[in-house]
PDB file of C-alpha atoms and ligand atoms in Angstrom:
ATOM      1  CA  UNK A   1      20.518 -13.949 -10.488  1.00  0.00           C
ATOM      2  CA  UNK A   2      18.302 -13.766  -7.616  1.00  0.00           C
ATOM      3  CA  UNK A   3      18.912 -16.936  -4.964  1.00  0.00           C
ATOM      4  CA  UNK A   4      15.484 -18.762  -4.795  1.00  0.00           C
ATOM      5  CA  UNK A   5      14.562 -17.908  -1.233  1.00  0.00           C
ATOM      6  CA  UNK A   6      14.489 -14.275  -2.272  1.00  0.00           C
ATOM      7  CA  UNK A   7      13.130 -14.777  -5.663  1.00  0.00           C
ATOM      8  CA  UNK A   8       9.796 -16.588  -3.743  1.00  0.00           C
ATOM      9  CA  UNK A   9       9.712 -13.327  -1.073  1.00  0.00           C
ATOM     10  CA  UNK A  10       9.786 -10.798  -3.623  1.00  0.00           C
ATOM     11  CA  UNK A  11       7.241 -12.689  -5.636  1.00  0.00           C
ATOM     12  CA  UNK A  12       5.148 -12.654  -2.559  1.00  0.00           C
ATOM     13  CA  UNK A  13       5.367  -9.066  -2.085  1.00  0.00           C
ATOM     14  CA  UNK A  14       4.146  -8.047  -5.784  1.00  0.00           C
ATOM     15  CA  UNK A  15       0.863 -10.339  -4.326  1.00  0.00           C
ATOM     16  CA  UNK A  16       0.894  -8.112  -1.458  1.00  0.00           C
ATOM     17  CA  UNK A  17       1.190  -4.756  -2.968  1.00  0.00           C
ATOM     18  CA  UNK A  18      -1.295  -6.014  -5.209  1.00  0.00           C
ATOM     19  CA  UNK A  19      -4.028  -6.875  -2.742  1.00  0.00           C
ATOM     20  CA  UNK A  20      -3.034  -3.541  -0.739  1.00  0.00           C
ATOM     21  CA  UNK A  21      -4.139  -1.735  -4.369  1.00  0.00           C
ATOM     22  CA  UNK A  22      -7.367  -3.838  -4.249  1.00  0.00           C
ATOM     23  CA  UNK A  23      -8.225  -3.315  -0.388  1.00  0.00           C
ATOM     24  CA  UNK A  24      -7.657   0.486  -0.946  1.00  0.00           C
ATOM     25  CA  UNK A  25     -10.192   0.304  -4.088  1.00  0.00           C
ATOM     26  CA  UNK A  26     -12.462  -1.596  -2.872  1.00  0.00           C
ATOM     27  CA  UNK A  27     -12.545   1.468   0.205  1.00  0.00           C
ATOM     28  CA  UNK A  28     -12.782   3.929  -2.606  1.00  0.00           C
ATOM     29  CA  UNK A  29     -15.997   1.935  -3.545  1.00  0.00           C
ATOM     30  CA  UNK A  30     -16.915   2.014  -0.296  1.00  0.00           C
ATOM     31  CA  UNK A  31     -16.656   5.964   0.246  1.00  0.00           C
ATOM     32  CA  UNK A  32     -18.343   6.496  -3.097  1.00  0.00           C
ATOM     33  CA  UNK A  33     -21.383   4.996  -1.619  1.00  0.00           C
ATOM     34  CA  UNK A  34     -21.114   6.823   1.489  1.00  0.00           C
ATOM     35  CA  UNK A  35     -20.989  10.213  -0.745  1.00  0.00           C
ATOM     36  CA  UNK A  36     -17.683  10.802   0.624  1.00  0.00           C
ATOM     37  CA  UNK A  37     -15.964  11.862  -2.603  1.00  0.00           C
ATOM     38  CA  UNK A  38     -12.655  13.115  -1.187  1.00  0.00           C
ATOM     39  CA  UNK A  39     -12.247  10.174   0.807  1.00  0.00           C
ATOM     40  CA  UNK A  40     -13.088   7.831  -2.016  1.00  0.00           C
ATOM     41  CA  UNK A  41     -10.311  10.269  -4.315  1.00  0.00           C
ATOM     42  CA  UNK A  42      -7.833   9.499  -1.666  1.00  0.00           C
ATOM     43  CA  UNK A  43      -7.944   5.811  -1.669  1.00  0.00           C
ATOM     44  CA  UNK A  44      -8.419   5.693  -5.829  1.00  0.00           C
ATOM     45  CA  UNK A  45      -5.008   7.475  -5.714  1.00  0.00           C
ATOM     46  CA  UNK A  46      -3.623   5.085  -2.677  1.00  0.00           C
ATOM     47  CA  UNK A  47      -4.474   2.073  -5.074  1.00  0.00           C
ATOM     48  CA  UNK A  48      -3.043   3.484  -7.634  1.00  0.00           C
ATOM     49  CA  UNK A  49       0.526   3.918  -5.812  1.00  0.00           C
ATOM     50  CA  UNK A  50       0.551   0.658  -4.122  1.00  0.00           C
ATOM     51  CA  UNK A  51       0.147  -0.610  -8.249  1.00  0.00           C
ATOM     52  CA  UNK A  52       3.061   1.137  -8.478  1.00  0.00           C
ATOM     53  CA  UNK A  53       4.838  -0.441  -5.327  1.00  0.00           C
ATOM     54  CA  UNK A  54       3.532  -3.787  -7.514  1.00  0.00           C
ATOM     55  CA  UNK A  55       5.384  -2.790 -10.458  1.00  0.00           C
ATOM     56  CA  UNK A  56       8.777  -2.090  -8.969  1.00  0.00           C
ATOM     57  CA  UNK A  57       8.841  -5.177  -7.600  1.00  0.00           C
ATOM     58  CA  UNK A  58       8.040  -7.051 -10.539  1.00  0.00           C
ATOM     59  CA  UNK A  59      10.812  -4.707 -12.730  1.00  0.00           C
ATOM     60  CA  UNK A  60      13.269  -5.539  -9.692  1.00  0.00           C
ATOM     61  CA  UNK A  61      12.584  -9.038 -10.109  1.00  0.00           C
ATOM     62  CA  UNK A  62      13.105  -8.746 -14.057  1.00  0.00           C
ATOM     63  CA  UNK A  63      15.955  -6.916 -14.064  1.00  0.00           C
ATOM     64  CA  UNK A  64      17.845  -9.654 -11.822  1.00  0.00           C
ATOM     65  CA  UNK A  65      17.002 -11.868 -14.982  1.00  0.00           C
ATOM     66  CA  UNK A  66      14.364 -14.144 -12.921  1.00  0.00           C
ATOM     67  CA  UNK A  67      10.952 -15.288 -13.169  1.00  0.00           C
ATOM     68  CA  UNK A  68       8.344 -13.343 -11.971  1.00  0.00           C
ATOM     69  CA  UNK A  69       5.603 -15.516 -11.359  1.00  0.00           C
ATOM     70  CA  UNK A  70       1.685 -14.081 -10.238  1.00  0.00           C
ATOM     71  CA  UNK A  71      -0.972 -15.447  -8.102  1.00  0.00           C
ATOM     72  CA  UNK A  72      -4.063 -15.086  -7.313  1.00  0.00           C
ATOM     73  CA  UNK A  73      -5.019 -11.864  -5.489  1.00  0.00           C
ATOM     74  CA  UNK A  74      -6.983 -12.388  -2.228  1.00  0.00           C
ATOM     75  CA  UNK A  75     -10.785 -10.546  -2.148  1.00  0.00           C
ATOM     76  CA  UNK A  76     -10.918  -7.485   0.036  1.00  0.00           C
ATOM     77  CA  UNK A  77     -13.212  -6.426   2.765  1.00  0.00           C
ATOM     78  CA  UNK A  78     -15.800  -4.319   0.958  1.00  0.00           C
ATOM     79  CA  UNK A  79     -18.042  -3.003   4.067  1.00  0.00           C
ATOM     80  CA  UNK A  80     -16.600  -0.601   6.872  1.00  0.00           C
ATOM     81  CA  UNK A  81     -19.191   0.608   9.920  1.00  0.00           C
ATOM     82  CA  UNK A  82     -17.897   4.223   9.792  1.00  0.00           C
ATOM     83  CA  UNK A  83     -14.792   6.317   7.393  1.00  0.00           C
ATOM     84  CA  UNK A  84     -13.098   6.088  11.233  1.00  0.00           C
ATOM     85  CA  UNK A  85     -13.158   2.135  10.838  1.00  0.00           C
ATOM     86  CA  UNK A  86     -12.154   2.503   7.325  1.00  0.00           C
ATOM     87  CA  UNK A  87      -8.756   4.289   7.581  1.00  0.00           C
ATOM     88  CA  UNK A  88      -7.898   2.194  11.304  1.00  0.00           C
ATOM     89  CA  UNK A  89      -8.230  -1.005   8.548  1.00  0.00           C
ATOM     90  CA  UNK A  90      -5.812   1.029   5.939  1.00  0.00           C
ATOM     91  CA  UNK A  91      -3.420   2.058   8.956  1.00  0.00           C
ATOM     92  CA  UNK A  92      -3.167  -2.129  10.443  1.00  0.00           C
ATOM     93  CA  UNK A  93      -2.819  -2.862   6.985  1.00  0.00           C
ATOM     94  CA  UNK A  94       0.154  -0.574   6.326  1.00  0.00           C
ATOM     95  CA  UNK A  95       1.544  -1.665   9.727  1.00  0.00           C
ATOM     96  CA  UNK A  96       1.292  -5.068   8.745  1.00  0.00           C
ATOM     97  CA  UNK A  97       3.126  -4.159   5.538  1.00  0.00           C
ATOM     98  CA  UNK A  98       5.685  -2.680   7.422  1.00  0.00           C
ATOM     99  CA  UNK A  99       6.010  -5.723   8.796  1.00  0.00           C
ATOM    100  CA  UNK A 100       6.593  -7.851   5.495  1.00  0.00           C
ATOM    101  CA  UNK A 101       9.302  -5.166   3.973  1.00  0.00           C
ATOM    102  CA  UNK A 102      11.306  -5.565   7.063  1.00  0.00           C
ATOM    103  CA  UNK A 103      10.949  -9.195   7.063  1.00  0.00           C
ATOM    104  CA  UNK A 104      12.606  -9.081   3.437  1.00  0.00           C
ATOM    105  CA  UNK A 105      15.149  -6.930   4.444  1.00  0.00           C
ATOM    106  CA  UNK A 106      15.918  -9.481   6.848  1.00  0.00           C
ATOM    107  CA  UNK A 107      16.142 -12.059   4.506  1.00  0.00           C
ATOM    108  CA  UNK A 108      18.597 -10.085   2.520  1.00  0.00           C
ATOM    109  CA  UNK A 109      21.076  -9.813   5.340  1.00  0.00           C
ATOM    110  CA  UNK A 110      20.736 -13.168   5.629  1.00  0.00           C
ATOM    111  CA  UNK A 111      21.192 -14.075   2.271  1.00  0.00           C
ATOM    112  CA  UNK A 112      23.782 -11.319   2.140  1.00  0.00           C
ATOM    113  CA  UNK A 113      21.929  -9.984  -1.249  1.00  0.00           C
ATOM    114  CA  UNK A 114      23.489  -6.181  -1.272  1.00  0.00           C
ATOM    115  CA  UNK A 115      21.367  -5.369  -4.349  1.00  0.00           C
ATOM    116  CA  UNK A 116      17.792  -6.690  -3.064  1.00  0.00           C
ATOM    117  CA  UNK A 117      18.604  -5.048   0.423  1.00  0.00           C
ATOM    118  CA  UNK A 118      19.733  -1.575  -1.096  1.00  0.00           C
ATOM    119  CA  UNK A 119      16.667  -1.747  -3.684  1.00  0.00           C
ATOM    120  CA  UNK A 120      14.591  -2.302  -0.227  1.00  0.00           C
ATOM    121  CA  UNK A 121      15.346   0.853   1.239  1.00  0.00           C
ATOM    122  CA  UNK A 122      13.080   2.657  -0.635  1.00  0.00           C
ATOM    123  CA  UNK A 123      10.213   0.902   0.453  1.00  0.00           C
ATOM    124  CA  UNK A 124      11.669   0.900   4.068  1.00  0.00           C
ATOM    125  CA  UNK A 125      11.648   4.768   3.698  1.00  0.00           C
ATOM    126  CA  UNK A 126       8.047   4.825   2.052  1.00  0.00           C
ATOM    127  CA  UNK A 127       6.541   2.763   5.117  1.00  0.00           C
ATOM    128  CA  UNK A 128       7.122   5.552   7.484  1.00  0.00           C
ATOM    129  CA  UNK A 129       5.409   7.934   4.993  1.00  0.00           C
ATOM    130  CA  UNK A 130       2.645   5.274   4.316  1.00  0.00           C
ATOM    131  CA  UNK A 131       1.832   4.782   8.091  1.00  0.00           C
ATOM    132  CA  UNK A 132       1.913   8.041   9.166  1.00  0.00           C
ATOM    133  CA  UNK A 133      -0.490   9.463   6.244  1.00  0.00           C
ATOM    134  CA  UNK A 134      -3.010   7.032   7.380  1.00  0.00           C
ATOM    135  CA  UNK A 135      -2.297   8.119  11.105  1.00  0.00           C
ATOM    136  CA  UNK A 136      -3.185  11.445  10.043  1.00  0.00           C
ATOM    137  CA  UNK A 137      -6.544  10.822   8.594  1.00  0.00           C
ATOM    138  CA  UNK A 138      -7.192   8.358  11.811  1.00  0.00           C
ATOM    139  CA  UNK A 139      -6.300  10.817  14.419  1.00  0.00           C
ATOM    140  CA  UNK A 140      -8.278  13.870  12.493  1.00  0.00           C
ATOM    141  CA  UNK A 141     -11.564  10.845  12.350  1.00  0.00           C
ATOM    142  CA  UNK A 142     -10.571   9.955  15.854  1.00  0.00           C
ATOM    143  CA  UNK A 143     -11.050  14.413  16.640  1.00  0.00           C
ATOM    144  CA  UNK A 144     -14.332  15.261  15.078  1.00  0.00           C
ATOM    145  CA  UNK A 145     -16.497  12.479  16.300  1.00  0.00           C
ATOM    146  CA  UNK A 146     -19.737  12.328  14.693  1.00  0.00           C
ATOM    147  CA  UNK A 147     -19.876  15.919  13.487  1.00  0.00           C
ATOM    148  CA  UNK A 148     -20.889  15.629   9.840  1.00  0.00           C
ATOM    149  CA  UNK A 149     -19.987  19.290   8.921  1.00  0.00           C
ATOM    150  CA  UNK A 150     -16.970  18.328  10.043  1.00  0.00           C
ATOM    151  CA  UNK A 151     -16.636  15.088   8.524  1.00  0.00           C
ATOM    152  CA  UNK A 152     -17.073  16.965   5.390  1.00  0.00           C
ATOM    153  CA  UNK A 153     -14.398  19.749   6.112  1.00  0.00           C
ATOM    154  CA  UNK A 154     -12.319  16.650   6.259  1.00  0.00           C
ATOM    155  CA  UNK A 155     -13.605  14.748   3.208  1.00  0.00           C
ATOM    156  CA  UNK A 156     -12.785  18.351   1.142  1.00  0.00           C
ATOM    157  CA  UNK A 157      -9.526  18.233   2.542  1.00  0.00           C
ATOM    158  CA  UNK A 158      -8.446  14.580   1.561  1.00  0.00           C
ATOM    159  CA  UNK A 159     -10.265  15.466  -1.956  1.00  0.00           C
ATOM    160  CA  UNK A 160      -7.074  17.531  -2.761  1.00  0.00           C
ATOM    161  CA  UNK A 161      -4.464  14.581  -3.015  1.00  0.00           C
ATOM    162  CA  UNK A 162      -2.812  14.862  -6.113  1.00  0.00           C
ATOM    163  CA  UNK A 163      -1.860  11.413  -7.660  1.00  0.00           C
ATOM    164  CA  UNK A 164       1.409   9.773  -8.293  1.00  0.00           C
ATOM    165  CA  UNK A 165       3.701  10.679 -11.408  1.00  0.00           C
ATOM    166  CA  UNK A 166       3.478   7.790 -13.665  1.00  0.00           C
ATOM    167  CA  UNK A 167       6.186   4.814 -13.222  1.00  0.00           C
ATOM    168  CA  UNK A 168       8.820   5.432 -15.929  1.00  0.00           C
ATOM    169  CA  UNK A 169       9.476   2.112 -17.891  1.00  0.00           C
ATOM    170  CA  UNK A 170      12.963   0.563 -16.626  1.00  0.00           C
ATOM    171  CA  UNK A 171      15.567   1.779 -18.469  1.00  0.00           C
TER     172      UNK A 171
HETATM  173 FE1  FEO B   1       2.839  -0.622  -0.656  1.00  0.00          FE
HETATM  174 FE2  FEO B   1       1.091   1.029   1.297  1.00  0.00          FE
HETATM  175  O1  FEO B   1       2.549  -0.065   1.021  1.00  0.00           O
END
């Protein structure tokens, strides 16, 4: 059994992973728009894995026999001034997320909950990938300025993110 303190957190966090899904779609929307299809493939598949980030949570929570319990999802942001803007929001955002894993890890020292804190490693490992892939797109935004053939190079590139394997069901 889960204590309740770290039953509520985790909760939280499938709310959080849930709105980062729906902030990263609603950017997809946004580069669709803008005729920025590579861009707008990159985010579809970045909502797609923070849906999975969702999920383990919510089989983590199962599996320790407790109550997962939903709420509502925030609305996103749906206009950016420029892609540059766009993946500066995504990068904050994943800082900030950074912010919230560590803060449960935290709690499960505190709580001294082994399992929660070794099942949080994973994510504490996927922050550093999920910061610095946004870091990458920001400083490559950051290089080519307003240069639209550029822009497009870049858009090509980001095009060719291949998606997630699908979550297995818990065994
Ligand atoms: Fe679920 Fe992008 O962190």
């Amino acid at each position: 059994m889960l204590n309740p303190k770290i039953q509520d957190a985790l909760n939280e966090q499938i709310n959080a992973e849930l709105y980062s899904s729906y902030l990263y779609l609603s950017m997809s929307a946004w580069f669709e728009a803008k005729s920025l299809a590579g861009m707008a493939a990159w985010m579809r598949i970045q909502a797609q894995e923070e849906l999975l980030h969702a999920m383990k949570f919510f089989d983590f929570i199962i599996e320790r026999s407790d109550r997962v319990a939903l709420t509502q999802i925030e609305a996103p942001q749906t206009e950016w001034t420029s892609p540059l803007e766009a993946f500066e929001n995504a990068l904050e955002h994943e800082e900030k997320v950074t912010g919230l894993i560590n803060g449960l890890v935290d709690l499960s020292l505190a709580e001294s909950d082994h399992a929660t804190n070794t099942f949080l490693q994973w994510f504490v490992t996927e922050q550093v990938e999920e910061e610095a892939a946004a870091q990458t797109v920001v400083d490559k935004l950051k290089l080519v300025g307003d240069n639209p053939v550029a822009l497009f190079m870049i858009d090509g590139e980001l095009g060719q993110r291949t998606p997630p394997p699908p979550a297995a069901p818990p065994a």
